[in-house]
CSV table of C-alpha atoms in Angstrom, one decimal:
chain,number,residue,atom,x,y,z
A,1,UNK,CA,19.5,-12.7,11.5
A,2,UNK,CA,16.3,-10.9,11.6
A,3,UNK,CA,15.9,-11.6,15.3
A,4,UNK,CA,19.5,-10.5,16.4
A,5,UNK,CA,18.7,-7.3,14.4
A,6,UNK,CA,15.4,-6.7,16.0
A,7,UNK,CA,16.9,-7.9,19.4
A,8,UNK,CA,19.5,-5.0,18.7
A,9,UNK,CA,16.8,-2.6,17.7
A,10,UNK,CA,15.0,-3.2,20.9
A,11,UNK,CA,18.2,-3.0,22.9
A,12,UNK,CA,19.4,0.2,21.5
A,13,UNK,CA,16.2,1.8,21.7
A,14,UNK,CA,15.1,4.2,24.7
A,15,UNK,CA,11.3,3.1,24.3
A,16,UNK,CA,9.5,1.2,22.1
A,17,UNK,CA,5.6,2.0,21.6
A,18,UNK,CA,3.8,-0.7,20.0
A,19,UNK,CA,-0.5,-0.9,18.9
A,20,UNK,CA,-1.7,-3.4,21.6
A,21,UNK,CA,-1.5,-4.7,24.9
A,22,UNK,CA,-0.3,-8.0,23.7
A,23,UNK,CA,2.6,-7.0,22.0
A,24,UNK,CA,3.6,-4.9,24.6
A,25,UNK,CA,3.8,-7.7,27.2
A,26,UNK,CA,5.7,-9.7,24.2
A,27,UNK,CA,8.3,-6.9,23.8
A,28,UNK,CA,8.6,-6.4,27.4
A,29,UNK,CA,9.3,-10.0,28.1
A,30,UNK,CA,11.7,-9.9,25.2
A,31,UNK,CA,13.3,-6.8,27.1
A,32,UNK,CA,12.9,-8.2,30.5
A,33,UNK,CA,11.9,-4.2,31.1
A,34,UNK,CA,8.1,-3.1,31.1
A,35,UNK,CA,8.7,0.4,31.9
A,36,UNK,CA,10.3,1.1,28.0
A,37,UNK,CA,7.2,-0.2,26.6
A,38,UNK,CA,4.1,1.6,25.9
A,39,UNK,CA,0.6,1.0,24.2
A,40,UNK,CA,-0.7,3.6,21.6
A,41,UNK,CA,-3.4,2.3,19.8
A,42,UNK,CA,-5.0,2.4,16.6
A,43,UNK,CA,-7.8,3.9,16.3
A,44,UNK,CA,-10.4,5.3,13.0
A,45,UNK,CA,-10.8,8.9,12.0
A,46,UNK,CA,-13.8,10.2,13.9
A,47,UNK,CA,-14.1,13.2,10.7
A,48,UNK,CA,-15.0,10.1,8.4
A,49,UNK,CA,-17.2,8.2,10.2
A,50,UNK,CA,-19.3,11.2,11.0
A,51,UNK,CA,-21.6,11.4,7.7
A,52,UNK,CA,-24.1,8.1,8.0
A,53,UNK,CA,-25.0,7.1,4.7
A,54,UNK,CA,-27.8,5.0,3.4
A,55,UNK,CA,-27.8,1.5,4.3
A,56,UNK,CA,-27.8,-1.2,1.8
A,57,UNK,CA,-31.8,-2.1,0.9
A,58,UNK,CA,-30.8,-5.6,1.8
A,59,UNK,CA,-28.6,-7.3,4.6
A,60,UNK,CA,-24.8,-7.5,3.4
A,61,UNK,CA,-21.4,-8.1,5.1
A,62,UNK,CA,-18.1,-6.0,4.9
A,63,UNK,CA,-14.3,-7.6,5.0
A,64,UNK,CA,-12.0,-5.3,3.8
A,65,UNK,CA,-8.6,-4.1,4.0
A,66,UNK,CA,-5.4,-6.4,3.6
A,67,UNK,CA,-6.5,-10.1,1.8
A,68,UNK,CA,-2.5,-11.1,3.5
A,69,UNK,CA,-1.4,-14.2,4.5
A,70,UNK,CA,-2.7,-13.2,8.2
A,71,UNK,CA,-6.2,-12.7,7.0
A,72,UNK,CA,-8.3,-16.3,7.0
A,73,UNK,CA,-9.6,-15.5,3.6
A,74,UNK,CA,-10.0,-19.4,2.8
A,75,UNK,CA,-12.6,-19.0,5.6
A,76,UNK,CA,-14.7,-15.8,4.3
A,77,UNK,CA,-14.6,-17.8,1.3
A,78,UNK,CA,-16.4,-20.6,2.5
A,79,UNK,CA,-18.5,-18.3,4.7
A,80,UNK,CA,-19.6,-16.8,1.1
A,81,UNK,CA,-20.2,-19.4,-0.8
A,82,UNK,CA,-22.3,-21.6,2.4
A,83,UNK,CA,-24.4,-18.1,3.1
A,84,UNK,CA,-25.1,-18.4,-0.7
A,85,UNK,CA,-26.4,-21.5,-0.6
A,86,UNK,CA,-29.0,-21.1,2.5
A,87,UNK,CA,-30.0,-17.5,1.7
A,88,UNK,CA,-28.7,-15.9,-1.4
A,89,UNK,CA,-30.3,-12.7,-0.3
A,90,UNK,CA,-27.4,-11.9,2.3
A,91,UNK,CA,-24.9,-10.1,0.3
A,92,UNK,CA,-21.1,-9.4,1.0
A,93,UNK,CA,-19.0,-6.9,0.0
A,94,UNK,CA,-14.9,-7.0,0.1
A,95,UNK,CA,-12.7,-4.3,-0.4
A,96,UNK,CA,-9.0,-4.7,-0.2
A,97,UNK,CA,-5.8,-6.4,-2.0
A,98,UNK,CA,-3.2,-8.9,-1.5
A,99,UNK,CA,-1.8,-11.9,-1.9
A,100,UNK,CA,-5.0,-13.9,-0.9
A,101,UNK,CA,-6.7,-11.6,-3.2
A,102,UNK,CA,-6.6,-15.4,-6.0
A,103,UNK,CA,-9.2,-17.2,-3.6
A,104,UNK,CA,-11.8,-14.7,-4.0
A,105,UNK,CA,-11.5,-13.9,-7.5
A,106,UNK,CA,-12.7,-17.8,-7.7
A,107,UNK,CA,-16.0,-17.2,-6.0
A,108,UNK,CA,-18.6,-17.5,-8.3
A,109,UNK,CA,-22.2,-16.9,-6.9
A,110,UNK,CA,-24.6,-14.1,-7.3
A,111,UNK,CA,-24.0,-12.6,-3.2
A,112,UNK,CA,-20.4,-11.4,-3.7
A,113,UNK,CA,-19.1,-8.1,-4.9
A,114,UNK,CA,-15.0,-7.4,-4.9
A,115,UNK,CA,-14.5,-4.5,-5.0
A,116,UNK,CA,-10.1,-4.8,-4.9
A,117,UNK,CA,-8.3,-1.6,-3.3
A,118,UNK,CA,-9.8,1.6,-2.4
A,119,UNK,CA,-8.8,5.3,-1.5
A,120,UNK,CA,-8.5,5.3,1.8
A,121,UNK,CA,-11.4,8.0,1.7
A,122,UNK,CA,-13.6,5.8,-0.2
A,123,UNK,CA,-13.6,2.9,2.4
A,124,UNK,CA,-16.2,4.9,5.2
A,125,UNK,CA,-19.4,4.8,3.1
A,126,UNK,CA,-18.8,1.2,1.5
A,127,UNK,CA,-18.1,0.4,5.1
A,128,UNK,CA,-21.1,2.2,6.8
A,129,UNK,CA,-23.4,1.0,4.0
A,130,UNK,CA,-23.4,-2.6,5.4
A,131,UNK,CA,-25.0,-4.0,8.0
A,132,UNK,CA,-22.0,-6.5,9.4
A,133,UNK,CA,-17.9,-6.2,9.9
A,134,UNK,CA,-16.2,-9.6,9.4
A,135,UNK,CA,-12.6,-9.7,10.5
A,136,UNK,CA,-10.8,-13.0,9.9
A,137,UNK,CA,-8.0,-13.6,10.3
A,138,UNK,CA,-5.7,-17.1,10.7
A,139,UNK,CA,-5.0,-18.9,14.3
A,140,UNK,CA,-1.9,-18.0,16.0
A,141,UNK,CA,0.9,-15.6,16.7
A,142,UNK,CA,-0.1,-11.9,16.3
A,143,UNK,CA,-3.6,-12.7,15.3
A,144,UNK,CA,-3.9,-13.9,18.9
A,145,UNK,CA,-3.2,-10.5,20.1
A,146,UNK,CA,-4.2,-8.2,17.7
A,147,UNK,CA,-6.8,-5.9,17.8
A,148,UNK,CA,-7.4,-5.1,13.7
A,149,UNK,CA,-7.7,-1.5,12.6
A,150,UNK,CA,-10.7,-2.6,10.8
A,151,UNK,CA,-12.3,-3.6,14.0
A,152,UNK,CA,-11.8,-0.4,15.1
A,153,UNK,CA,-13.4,1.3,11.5
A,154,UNK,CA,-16.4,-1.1,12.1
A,155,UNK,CA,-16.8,0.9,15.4
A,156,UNK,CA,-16.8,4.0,13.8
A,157,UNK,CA,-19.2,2.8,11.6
A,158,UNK,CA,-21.7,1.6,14.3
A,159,UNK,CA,-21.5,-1.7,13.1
A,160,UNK,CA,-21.9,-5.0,14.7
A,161,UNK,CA,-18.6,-7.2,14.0
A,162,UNK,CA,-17.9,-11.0,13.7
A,163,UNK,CA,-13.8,-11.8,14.6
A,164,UNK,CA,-12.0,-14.7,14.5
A,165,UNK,CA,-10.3,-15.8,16.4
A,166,UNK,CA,-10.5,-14.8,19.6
A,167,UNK,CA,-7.9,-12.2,20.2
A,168,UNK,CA,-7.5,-8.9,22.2
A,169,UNK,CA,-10.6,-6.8,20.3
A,170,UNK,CA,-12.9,-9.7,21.3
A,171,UNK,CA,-11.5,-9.6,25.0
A,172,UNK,CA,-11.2,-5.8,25.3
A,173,UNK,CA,-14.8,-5.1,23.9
A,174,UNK,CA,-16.2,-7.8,25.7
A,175,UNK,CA,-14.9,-6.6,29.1
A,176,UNK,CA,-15.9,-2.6,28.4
């Protein structure tokens, strides 16, 4: 059902714009018509990112936004709790909510702060206070061709980002 409705949707529609390159080739395809698709992609708000805060006095990771069944939260668990145990000085720091959100209230060492869901206003400073973006999110299907909006917030925080796995951001900033 829900792919005759979007298969209608798509159909009835005189263009579609979609968020990145890979899901406009996807929707194309579906279409068998390029020319009805376009890209228009996320981005951060410049205004938000221009205020550079302190940094945190010692080395700490950001993942934040949705903890949703896309996001590889079982793996920034582990990455956590393994970074804990060879140099409890690296801190993290995760801000967000979902239906993952169980697995890290189970994390239990001294280099984790949760922080749960913030005002969208609130999320530039926690952000640019860090010294590391982490995106993860789970192999396959749009993870393969997304390009996460908090990729692009780590950019407009000057901030060096680890993403898994490899997927549109890590072949569009690798290439420019």
């Amino acid at each position: 059902l829900q792919k005759k409705l979007a298969q209608f949707t798509y159909n009835a529609s005189s263009h579609i714009i979609t968020v990145t390159a890979g899901c406009q080739k996807i929707i194309a395809e579906y279409l068998q018509d390029k020319s009805r698709v376009s890209v228009l992609r996320n981005g951060f708000d410049e205004e938000l990112y221009t205020q550079k805060g302190q940094k945190r006095p010692v080395f700490t990771c950001v993942f934040h936004g949705n903890l949703g069944l896309m996001q590889n939260i079982k793996l920034l668990k582990e990455v956590i709790e393994k970074t804990f145990t060879r140099d409890p000085k690296i801190q993290f720091v995760v801000a967000g909510s979902g239906p993952q959100e169980h697995l890290l209230q189970t994390v239990r060492t001294t280099n984790f702060q949760f922080f749960g869901e913030l005002r969208q206003s609130e999320i530039p400073a926690k952000i640019m206070s860090c010294h590391l973006g982490l995106s993860f999110r789970n192999d396959g299907g749009y993870s393969d061709i997304a390009f996460p909006v908090k990729v692009y917030e780590y950019i407009g925080a000057e901030l060096p980002t680890i993403t898994t796995p490899v997927s549109e951001a890590v072949l569009e900033l690798r290439d420019n």
